[in-house]
mmCIF file of C-alpha atoms and ligand atoms in Angstrom:
data_model
loop_
_atom_site.group_PDB
_atom_site.id
_atom_site.type_symbol
_atom_site.label_atom_id
_atom_site.label_comp_id
_atom_site.label_asym_id
_atom_site.label_seq_id
_atom_site.Cartn_x
_atom_site.Cartn_y
_atom_site.Cartn_z
ATOM 1 C CA UNK O 1 103.013 82.842 145.085
ATOM 2 C CA UNK O 2 99.937 83.816 146.669
ATOM 3 C CA UNK O 3 97.023 82.708 145.130
ATOM 4 C CA UNK O 4 95.508 86.273 145.624
ATOM 5 C CA UNK O 5 98.278 87.537 143.631
ATOM 6 C CA UNK O 6 98.495 85.019 141.042
ATOM 7 C CA UNK O 7 94.457 85.003 140.009
ATOM 8 C CA UNK O 8 95.373 88.954 140.033
ATOM 9 C CA UNK O 9 98.498 88.151 137.060
ATOM 10 C CA UNK O 10 95.554 85.958 135.563
ATOM 11 C CA UNK O 11 93.006 88.748 135.797
ATOM 12 C CA UNK O 12 95.290 91.357 134.585
ATOM 13 C CA UNK O 13 95.880 88.582 131.464
ATOM 14 C CA UNK O 14 92.536 88.464 130.793
ATOM 15 C CA UNK O 15 91.982 92.289 130.894
ATOM 16 C CA UNK O 16 94.926 93.087 128.317
ATOM 17 C CA UNK O 17 93.559 90.351 125.962
ATOM 18 C CA UNK O 18 90.097 91.827 126.140
ATOM 19 C CA UNK O 19 91.188 95.265 125.737
ATOM 20 C CA UNK O 20 93.168 94.312 122.717
ATOM 21 C CA UNK O 21 90.496 92.376 121.017
ATOM 22 C CA UNK O 22 88.173 95.345 121.927
ATOM 23 C CA UNK O 23 90.428 97.531 119.950
ATOM 24 C CA UNK O 24 90.950 95.396 117.281
ATOM 25 C CA UNK O 25 87.246 94.904 116.987
ATOM 26 C CA UNK O 26 86.306 98.673 116.910
ATOM 27 C CA UNK O 27 89.421 99.054 114.252
ATOM 28 C CA UNK O 28 87.003 96.912 111.938
ATOM 29 C CA UNK O 29 84.685 99.638 110.106
ATOM 30 C CA UNK O 30 87.450 101.882 109.973
ATOM 31 C CA UNK O 31 89.651 99.098 108.038
ATOM 32 C CA UNK O 32 86.174 97.995 105.725
ATOM 33 C CA UNK O 33 85.345 101.534 105.254
ATOM 34 C CA UNK O 34 89.254 101.734 103.703
ATOM 35 C CA UNK O 35 88.845 98.647 101.537
ATOM 36 C CA UNK O 36 85.272 100.571 100.340
ATOM 37 C CA UNK O 37 87.001 103.240 99.141
ATOM 38 C CA UNK O 38 89.915 101.703 97.752
ATOM 39 C CA UNK O 39 87.171 99.940 95.369
ATOM 40 C CA UNK O 40 85.061 103.240 94.817
ATOM 41 C CA UNK O 41 88.783 104.660 93.529
ATOM 42 C CA UNK O 42 89.222 101.800 90.996
ATOM 43 C CA UNK O 43 85.667 101.978 90.028
ATOM 44 C CA UNK O 44 85.857 105.486 89.809
ATOM 45 C CA UNK O 45 89.213 105.053 87.497
ATOM 46 C CA UNK O 46 86.762 102.656 85.021
ATOM 47 C CA UNK O 47 84.332 105.271 84.745
ATOM 48 C CA UNK O 48 86.288 108.276 84.016
ATOM 49 C CA UNK O 49 88.097 106.120 81.192
ATOM 50 C CA UNK O 50 84.102 105.457 79.873
ATOM 51 C CA UNK O 51 83.703 109.372 80.473
ATOM 52 C CA UNK O 52 86.812 110.336 78.522
ATOM 53 C CA UNK O 53 85.856 107.545 75.791
ATOM 54 C CA UNK O 54 82.211 109.485 75.147
ATOM 55 C CA UNK O 55 84.136 112.716 75.336
ATOM 56 C CA UNK O 56 86.191 111.468 72.411
ATOM 57 C CA UNK O 57 83.636 110.127 70.313
ATOM 58 C CA UNK O 58 81.306 113.407 71.156
ATOM 59 C CA UNK O 59 84.568 115.287 69.770
ATOM 60 C CA UNK O 60 84.826 113.476 66.841
ATOM 61 C CA UNK O 61 81.126 112.906 65.504
ATOM 62 C CA UNK O 62 81.473 117.035 65.949
ATOM 63 C CA UNK O 63 85.033 116.955 63.397
ATOM 64 C CA UNK O 64 82.849 114.268 61.117
ATOM 65 C CA UNK O 65 80.361 117.174 60.419
ATOM 66 C CA UNK O 66 82.908 119.976 59.867
ATOM 67 C CA UNK O 67 84.774 118.019 57.566
ATOM 68 C CA UNK O 68 81.658 116.746 55.601
ATOM 69 C CA UNK O 69 79.985 120.576 55.527
ATOM 70 C CA UNK O 70 83.853 121.770 54.327
ATOM 71 C CA UNK O 71 83.748 119.427 51.531
ATOM 72 C CA UNK O 72 80.173 120.194 50.539
ATOM 73 C CA UNK O 73 81.362 123.804 50.350
ATOM 74 C CA UNK O 74 84.206 122.631 48.244
ATOM 75 C CA UNK O 75 82.171 121.026 45.729
ATOM 76 C CA UNK O 76 79.951 124.276 45.414
ATOM 77 C CA UNK O 77 82.855 126.604 44.800
ATOM 78 C CA UNK O 78 84.468 124.243 42.045
ATOM 79 C CA UNK O 79 81.222 123.955 40.321
ATOM 80 C CA UNK O 80 80.690 128.044 40.721
ATOM 81 C CA UNK O 81 84.356 128.042 39.218
ATOM 82 C CA UNK O 82 83.165 126.838 36.136
ATOM 83 C CA UNK O 83 80.711 129.656 35.924
ATOM 84 C CA UNK O 84 82.796 132.741 36.428
ATOM 85 C CA UNK O 85 82.481 135.321 33.709
ATOM 86 C CA UNK O 86 85.520 137.271 34.717
ATOM 87 C CA UNK O 87 89.240 136.957 35.705
ATOM 88 C CA UNK O 88 88.873 139.147 38.713
ATOM 89 C CA UNK O 89 85.594 136.302 39.628
ATOM 90 C CA UNK O 90 87.878 133.285 38.807
ATOM 91 C CA UNK O 91 90.919 134.561 41.098
ATOM 92 C CA UNK O 92 88.168 135.343 44.102
ATOM 93 C CA UNK O 93 86.311 131.970 43.975
ATOM 94 C CA UNK O 94 90.404 130.167 43.923
ATOM 95 C CA UNK O 95 90.806 132.367 47.120
ATOM 96 C CA UNK O 96 87.620 130.781 49.038
ATOM 97 C CA UNK O 97 88.693 127.128 47.461
ATOM 98 C CA UNK O 98 91.942 127.316 49.068
ATOM 99 C CA UNK O 99 90.794 128.735 51.775
ATOM 100 C CA UNK O 100 88.107 125.571 52.484
ATOM 101 C CA UNK O 101 90.814 123.431 51.246
ATOM 102 C CA UNK O 102 93.051 124.555 54.208
ATOM 103 C CA UNK O 103 89.922 124.285 56.460
ATOM 104 C CA UNK O 104 89.510 120.402 55.569
ATOM 105 C CA UNK O 105 93.105 119.793 55.735
ATOM 106 C CA UNK O 106 93.418 121.394 59.230
ATOM 107 C CA UNK O 107 90.069 118.992 59.999
ATOM 108 C CA UNK O 108 91.384 115.937 58.461
ATOM 109 C CA UNK O 109 94.559 116.340 61.450
ATOM 110 C CA UNK O 110 92.318 116.879 64.364
ATOM 111 C CA UNK O 111 90.528 113.591 63.187
ATOM 112 C CA UNK O 112 93.780 111.835 63.027
ATOM 113 C CA UNK O 113 94.707 113.116 66.471
ATOM 114 C CA UNK O 114 91.443 112.048 67.813
ATOM 115 C CA UNK O 115 92.114 108.493 66.353
ATOM 116 C CA UNK O 116 94.893 108.027 68.087
ATOM 117 C CA UNK O 117 93.834 109.483 71.567
ATOM 118 C CA UNK O 118 90.788 106.728 70.842
ATOM 119 C CA UNK O 119 93.360 104.255 70.864
ATOM 120 C CA UNK O 120 95.042 105.380 73.972
ATOM 121 C CA UNK O 121 91.609 105.859 75.732
ATOM 122 C CA UNK O 122 90.551 101.982 74.766
ATOM 123 C CA UNK O 123 93.887 100.782 75.973
ATOM 124 C CA UNK O 124 93.490 102.960 79.501
ATOM 125 C CA UNK O 125 89.803 101.831 80.199
ATOM 126 C CA UNK O 126 91.114 98.243 79.420
ATOM 127 C CA UNK O 127 93.764 98.462 82.092
ATOM 128 C CA UNK O 128 91.663 99.740 84.283
ATOM 129 C CA UNK O 129 89.240 97.023 83.835
ATOM 130 C CA UNK O 130 91.840 94.551 84.626
ATOM 131 C CA UNK O 131 92.959 96.411 87.700
ATOM 132 C CA UNK O 132 89.313 96.755 88.959
ATOM 133 C CA UNK O 133 88.846 93.089 88.457
ATOM 134 C CA UNK O 134 92.149 92.480 90.683
ATOM 135 C CA UNK O 135 90.820 94.850 93.286
ATOM 136 C CA UNK O 136 87.718 93.345 93.692
ATOM 137 C CA UNK O 137 89.358 90.073 94.205
ATOM 138 C CA UNK O 138 92.171 91.262 96.843
ATOM 139 C CA UNK O 139 89.692 93.361 98.540
ATOM 140 C CA UNK O 140 87.175 90.744 98.756
ATOM 141 C CA UNK O 141 89.971 88.660 100.341
ATOM 142 C CA UNK O 142 91.266 91.198 102.685
ATOM 143 C CA UNK O 143 87.586 92.236 103.620
ATOM 144 C CA UNK O 144 86.850 88.275 104.374
ATOM 145 C CA UNK O 145 90.173 88.159 106.546
ATOM 146 C CA UNK O 146 89.081 91.294 108.512
ATOM 147 C CA UNK O 147 85.324 90.237 109.481
ATOM 148 C CA UNK O 148 87.121 86.353 110.262
ATOM 149 C CA UNK O 149 89.443 88.506 112.376
ATOM 150 C CA UNK O 150 86.796 90.120 114.269
ATOM 151 C CA UNK O 151 84.678 87.158 114.875
ATOM 152 C CA UNK O 152 87.705 85.757 116.498
ATOM 153 C CA UNK O 153 88.009 88.546 118.722
ATOM 154 C CA UNK O 154 84.586 88.704 119.422
ATOM 155 C CA UNK O 155 84.941 85.195 120.684
ATOM 156 C CA UNK O 156 88.134 86.113 122.495
ATOM 157 C CA UNK O 157 86.209 89.460 124.362
ATOM 158 C CA UNK O 158 83.347 86.282 124.984
ATOM 159 C CA UNK O 159 85.873 84.055 126.558
ATOM 160 C CA UNK O 160 87.602 86.592 128.768
ATOM 161 C CA UNK O 161 83.983 87.918 130.080
ATOM 162 C CA UNK O 162 83.703 84.534 131.612
ATOM 163 C CA UNK O 163 87.167 83.994 132.381
ATOM 164 C CA UNK O 164 86.826 87.169 134.608
ATOM 165 C CA UNK O 165 84.223 86.283 136.155
ATOM 166 C CA UNK O 166 85.668 82.765 137.295
ATOM 167 C CA UNK O 167 88.328 84.708 139.034
ATOM 168 C CA UNK O 168 86.610 87.446 140.290
ATOM 169 C CA UNK O 169 84.255 85.068 142.551
ATOM 170 C CA UNK O 170 87.330 83.580 143.818
ATOM 171 C CA UNK O 171 88.794 86.937 144.641
ATOM 172 C CA UNK O 172 87.940 89.228 147.683
ATOM 173 C CA UNK O 173 86.059 92.178 146.604
ATOM 174 C CA UNK O 174 88.537 94.485 148.140
ATOM 175 C CA UNK O 175 91.337 93.114 146.027
ATOM 176 C CA UNK O 176 88.959 93.215 142.782
ATOM 177 C CA UNK O 177 88.024 97.013 143.824
ATOM 178 C CA UNK O 178 92.075 97.424 144.716
ATOM 179 C CA UNK O 179 92.395 95.960 140.643
ATOM 180 C CA UNK O 180 89.961 98.077 139.121
ATOM 181 C CA UNK O 181 90.454 101.402 140.251
ATOM 182 C CA UNK O 182 94.333 100.633 139.478
ATOM 183 C CA UNK O 183 93.262 99.636 135.866
ATOM 184 C CA UNK O 184 90.808 102.307 135.457
ATOM 185 C CA UNK O 185 93.602 105.197 136.695
ATOM 186 C CA UNK O 186 96.444 103.224 134.483
ATOM 187 C CA UNK O 187 95.237 103.389 131.345
ATOM 188 C CA UNK O 188 94.198 99.313 131.441
ATOM 189 C CA UNK O 189 97.313 97.958 133.469
ATOM 190 C CA UNK O 190 96.857 97.380 136.911
ATOM 191 C CA UNK O 191 99.569 94.507 137.646
ATOM 192 C CA UNK O 192 103.130 94.379 136.571
ATOM 193 C CA UNK O 193 106.976 92.947 137.258
ATOM 194 C CA UNK O 194 109.098 94.782 139.016
ATOM 195 C CA UNK O 195 112.532 93.451 138.053
ATOM 196 C CA UNK O 196 115.941 94.888 139.321
ATOM 197 C CA UNK O 197 114.587 97.069 142.068
ATOM 198 C CA UNK O 198 112.098 98.819 140.051
ATOM 199 C CA UNK O 199 108.628 98.855 138.865
ATOM 200 C CA UNK O 200 109.371 97.826 135.052
ATOM 201 C CA UNK O 201 106.152 99.900 134.214
ATOM 202 C CA UNK O 202 106.833 103.289 135.540
ATOM 203 C CA UNK O 203 110.896 102.504 135.757
ATOM 204 C CA UNK O 204 110.722 104.294 139.284
ATOM 205 C CA UNK O 205 113.077 102.743 141.423
ATOM 206 C CA UNK O 206 111.640 100.757 144.779
ATOM 207 C CA UNK O 207 112.615 100.849 148.554
ATOM 208 C CA UNK O 208 114.502 98.024 149.115
ATOM 209 C CA UNK O 209 112.106 96.719 152.106
ATOM 210 C CA UNK O 210 109.227 97.000 149.288
ATOM 211 C CA UNK O 211 111.347 95.376 146.562
ATOM 212 C CA UNK O 212 112.242 92.233 148.985
ATOM 213 C CA UNK O 213 108.396 92.282 150.143
ATOM 214 C CA UNK O 214 107.347 91.675 146.180
ATOM 215 C CA UNK O 215 110.226 89.041 145.410
ATOM 216 C CA UNK O 216 108.447 86.793 147.830
ATOM 217 C CA UNK O 217 105.126 87.038 146.116
ATOM 218 C CA UNK O 218 103.321 86.724 149.093
ATOM 219 C CA UNK O 219 101.654 89.965 149.287
ATOM 220 C CA UNK O 220 99.647 92.314 147.297
ATOM 221 C CA UNK O 221 102.215 95.258 147.198
ATOM 222 C CA UNK O 222 102.027 98.660 144.912
ATOM 223 C CA UNK O 223 104.536 100.824 143.372
ATOM 224 C CA UNK O 224 104.911 103.824 145.225
ATOM 225 C CA UNK O 225 104.763 105.558 141.950
ATOM 226 C CA UNK O 226 102.161 104.519 139.846
ATOM 227 C CA UNK O 227 100.529 102.302 142.573
ATOM 228 C CA UNK O 228 100.777 99.284 140.256
ATOM 229 C CA UNK O 229 100.082 96.187 141.964
ATOM 230 C CA UNK O 230 103.476 94.539 141.571
ATOM 231 C CA UNK O 231 104.956 91.028 141.275
ATOM 232 C CA UNK O 232 108.383 89.479 140.610
ATOM 233 C CA UNK O 233 108.536 87.082 138.043
ATOM 234 C CA UNK O 234 112.499 86.484 136.876
ATOM 235 C CA UNK O 235 115.454 85.451 138.728
ATOM 236 C CA UNK O 236 117.040 88.502 140.898
ATOM 237 C CA UNK O 237 118.905 90.385 138.411
ATOM 238 C CA UNK O 238 122.211 91.175 140.584
ATOM 239 C CA UNK O 239 124.702 94.326 139.868
ATOM 240 C CA UNK O 240 128.244 92.945 139.156
ATOM 241 C CA UNK O 241 129.094 93.918 143.009
ATOM 242 C CA UNK O 242 125.931 91.955 143.896
ATOM 243 C CA UNK O 243 126.944 88.775 141.983
ATOM 244 C CA UNK O 244 130.514 89.059 143.824
ATOM 245 C CA UNK O 245 128.641 89.045 147.099
ATOM 246 C CA UNK O 246 126.334 86.294 146.122
ATOM 247 C CA UNK O 247 129.390 83.980 145.078
ATOM 248 C CA UNK O 248 131.330 84.689 147.977
ATOM 249 C CA UNK O 249 128.124 84.466 150.333
ATOM 250 C CA UNK O 250 127.421 80.874 147.998
ATOM 251 C CA UNK O 251 123.827 79.887 147.789
ATOM 252 C CA UNK O 252 122.638 82.192 150.826
ATOM 253 C CA UNK O 253 120.175 83.764 149.064
ATOM 254 C CA UNK O 254 118.715 81.000 147.151
ATOM 255 C CA UNK O 255 115.207 82.462 148.155
ATOM 256 C CA UNK O 256 115.705 84.920 145.225
ATOM 257 C CA UNK O 257 115.272 81.742 142.748
ATOM 258 C CA UNK O 258 111.680 80.752 142.229
ATOM 259 C CA UNK O 259 111.257 76.958 143.536
ATOM 260 C CA UNK O 260 110.717 74.534 140.873
ATOM 261 C CA UNK O 261 107.184 73.281 142.540
ATOM 262 C CA UNK O 262 106.414 77.143 142.438
ATOM 263 C CA UNK O 263 102.835 77.096 141.054
ATOM 264 C CA UNK O 264 102.779 78.465 137.268
ATOM 265 C CA UNK O 265 102.078 82.642 137.204
ATOM 266 C CA UNK O 266 99.214 82.130 134.455
ATOM 267 C CA UNK O 267 100.847 84.345 132.308
ATOM 268 C CA UNK O 268 103.832 83.508 130.176
ATOM 269 C CA UNK O 269 107.595 83.514 131.188
ATOM 270 C CA UNK O 270 108.690 86.976 129.749
ATOM 271 C CA UNK O 271 112.024 86.090 127.236
ATOM 272 C CA UNK O 272 114.334 88.333 129.540
ATOM 273 C CA UNK O 273 113.255 86.236 132.672
ATOM 274 C CA UNK O 274 114.264 83.067 130.994
ATOM 275 C CA UNK O 275 117.516 84.522 129.684
ATOM 276 C CA UNK O 276 118.085 86.027 132.892
ATOM 277 C CA UNK O 277 117.744 82.485 134.413
ATOM 278 C CA UNK O 278 119.660 80.928 132.410
ATOM 279 C CA UNK O 279 122.379 83.559 132.599
ATOM 280 C CA UNK O 280 122.275 83.091 136.194
ATOM 281 C CA UNK O 281 122.200 79.491 136.660
ATOM 282 C CA UNK O 282 125.541 79.363 134.591
ATOM 283 C CA UNK O 283 127.214 82.083 137.258
ATOM 284 C CA UNK O 284 125.748 80.247 140.199
ATOM 285 C CA UNK O 285 128.247 77.884 141.608
ATOM 286 C CA UNK O 286 127.951 74.149 141.435
HETATM 287 ZN ZN1 ZN F 1 105.352 101.982 138.771
#
């Protein structure tokens, strides 16, 4: 492989890693804000439970006053009952006493309901406080992990900046300009693989002459369609027909295989390329 093409592949790898890391760093404040919102929701649940308890206690105080006032009236009416002179007055007073007794019974029932609610609200507050404690621990742990990841990503960005400067210094200005132009125009991917007669990024078929040139990895060749710089990383994938022709012609097309002393590409060999090579070597006549 030509050194310039090799550096282009490395430069693309550097750009890809830097872009991924920058994207993750940009997402950090959003993730932290989401955690903060979860913590706020848990705190709000505790505050709400406390407010409900305060409301219940206020209602209970009001009911206590109501019952005490009703009981005072009841005592007063009972005293007055002793002092009545006529049958009509007696019946009228009895009527009032019955009404107030009904009032007392009603308020007593409301107090019972309020006490049951108080128990439920106390349990709700306890559950909200336990949940908040759990959330505080979880969120602190996740926040620390996000911040550690962001710090790692920043280290990668710094490393790639240095790596990029080193690579660019070894490359011709024209190649770097071409790389940057395509990188900008093509969403951060300026260099890609060609395989099976296609550009693997835009999937458009390459002219046989162009593809054959790419297979040699000796020149900078761009995809006719997307303009990306293409290289060949794997074993030439043959059609069934092509494989038959290959078998017939024995090892005539050996130049499609990457020589064992080929320079390292600086990019990980794709699993597909490895699988292709294994399959091909199995098919190859010995
Ligand atoms: Zn393309």
